[in-house]
Amino acid sequence: MHTVTTPPEVPRPAHYIVDPVAFFAALIGGPILFTLLSFWALLIPVAALILGAPFYLLVGTPVLLWYLRHHDGDPHDLGFLAFKVMGIVLVFGTLLAAATGDQNLLGIGLSYTGFGMIFALAWA
């Protein structure tokens, strides 16, 4: 008699269920809370919230959703993820500015991502 053996199952990475209410409360509440606690610093956090929130929501939302489906929400890891994403944006922005020869884009991109690296860590 011939026996059939099945291959061992390959373990799959853990997937986490993301609570949408908690996710959006943290996504929006984090930057607002940070701004409320630090607005006295020459109103720089207020300007960062106004200038950075659209980009933060556009890029940060899908990256954070993907990340939280596959990893737990450790604050240090989230801060490092935010810093890495801003670094990737910096590289692509610099390459775009170099390809187009637009010095204005380079200057604005460098200052935007420089502040973004600071506030992305704080907001995460």
Coordinates of C-alpha atoms in Angstrom, one line a residue:
M1 CA 0.0 0.0 0.0
H2 CA 1.2 3.5 -0.9
T3 CA 0.9 6.3 1.7
V4 CA 0.6 9.8 0.7
T5 CA 2.4 12.3 2.8
T6 CA 1.5 16.0 2.8
P7 CA 4.2 18.6 3.0
P8 CA 4.4 20.4 6.3
E9 CA 2.5 23.7 6.4
V10 CA 4.5 26.8 6.0
P11 CA 3.9 29.1 8.9
R12 CA 2.3 32.4 7.8
P13 CA 3.1 35.7 9.3
A14 CA 0.6 37.0 11.9
H15 CA -2.1 39.4 10.7
Y16 CA -3.6 41.8 13.1
I17 CA -7.1 43.2 12.9
V18 CA -7.0 47.0 12.8
D19 CA -9.9 48.7 14.7
P20 CA -10.9 51.5 12.3
V21 CA -12.2 53.8 15.0
A22 CA -9.0 53.5 17.1
F23 CA -6.9 53.8 13.9
F24 CA -8.4 57.0 12.7
A25 CA -8.6 58.4 16.2
A26 CA -4.9 57.9 16.6
L27 CA -4.1 58.9 13.0
I28 CA -5.8 62.3 13.4
G29 CA -5.6 62.7 17.2
G30 CA -1.8 62.1 17.4
P31 CA -0.8 65.2 15.4
I32 CA -3.5 67.3 16.9
L33 CA -2.5 66.4 20.5
F34 CA 1.2 67.0 19.8
T35 CA 0.3 70.4 18.3
L36 CA -1.9 71.3 21.3
L37 CA 0.9 70.4 23.7
S38 CA 3.7 72.2 21.8
F39 CA 2.1 75.1 20.0
W40 CA 3.8 77.6 22.3
A41 CA 7.1 76.8 20.5
L42 CA 7.0 79.8 18.1
L43 CA 3.8 78.3 16.6
I44 CA 6.0 76.0 14.5
P45 CA 3.9 72.9 15.3
V46 CA 0.8 74.8 14.1
A47 CA 2.4 75.5 10.8
A48 CA 3.7 71.9 10.6
L49 CA 0.2 70.7 11.2
I50 CA -1.3 72.9 8.5
L51 CA 1.5 72.2 5.9
G52 CA 2.2 68.6 6.8
A53 CA -1.3 67.1 7.5
P54 CA -2.3 66.6 3.9
F55 CA 0.9 64.8 3.0
Y56 CA 0.8 62.9 6.3
L57 CA -2.7 61.6 5.6
L58 CA -2.0 60.9 1.9
V59 CA 1.2 58.9 2.5
G60 CA 0.9 57.9 6.1
T61 CA -2.5 56.4 6.0
P62 CA -1.8 53.6 3.6
V63 CA 1.7 52.9 4.9
L64 CA 0.3 52.7 8.5
L65 CA -2.6 50.5 7.5
W66 CA -0.3 48.1 5.7
Y67 CA 2.2 48.1 8.6
L68 CA -0.4 47.5 11.3
R69 CA -1.9 44.6 9.5
H70 CA 1.5 42.8 9.7
H71 CA 3.1 44.2 12.9
D72 CA 2.1 45.3 16.3
G73 CA 1.9 49.0 17.1
D74 CA 5.1 49.5 19.0
P75 CA 5.7 53.3 19.3
H76 CA 9.4 53.0 18.6
D77 CA 8.8 50.9 15.5
L78 CA 6.2 53.4 14.3
G79 CA 8.5 56.3 14.8
F80 CA 11.3 54.5 12.9
L81 CA 8.8 53.6 10.1
A82 CA 7.8 57.3 9.8
F83 CA 11.4 58.3 9.7
K84 CA 12.2 55.7 7.0
V85 CA 9.2 56.8 4.9
M86 CA 10.3 60.4 5.0
G87 CA 13.8 59.3 4.0
I88 CA 12.4 57.5 1.0
V89 CA 10.4 60.7 0.1
L90 CA 13.6 62.7 0.5
V91 CA 15.5 60.4 -2.0
F92 CA 12.7 60.5 -4.6
G93 CA 12.2 64.2 -4.2
T94 CA 15.9 64.8 -4.6
L95 CA 16.0 62.6 -7.7
L96 CA 13.0 64.4 -9.2
A97 CA 14.6 67.8 -8.6
A98 CA 17.9 66.6 -10.1
A99 CA 16.1 65.1 -13.1
T100 CA 14.2 68.3 -13.8
G101 CA 17.0 70.7 -12.8
D102 CA 14.6 72.6 -10.6
Q103 CA 16.6 74.2 -7.7
N104 CA 13.4 75.6 -6.2
L105 CA 11.9 72.1 -5.9
L106 CA 15.1 70.9 -4.3
G107 CA 15.2 73.6 -1.7
I108 CA 11.5 73.3 -0.9
G109 CA 11.7 69.5 -0.9
L110 CA 14.7 69.5 1.5
S111 CA 13.1 71.8 4.0
Y112 CA 9.8 70.1 3.8
T113 CA 11.2 66.6 4.4
G114 CA 13.7 67.9 7.0
F115 CA 10.8 69.2 9.1
G116 CA 8.8 66.2 8.1
M117 CA 11.4 63.9 9.6
I118 CA 11.1 65.6 12.9
F119 CA 7.3 65.9 13.0
A120 CA 6.7 62.4 11.5
L121 CA 8.5 61.0 14.5
A122 CA 6.5 63.1 16.9
W123 CA 3.2 62.4 15.3
A124 CA 3.8 58.6 15.0

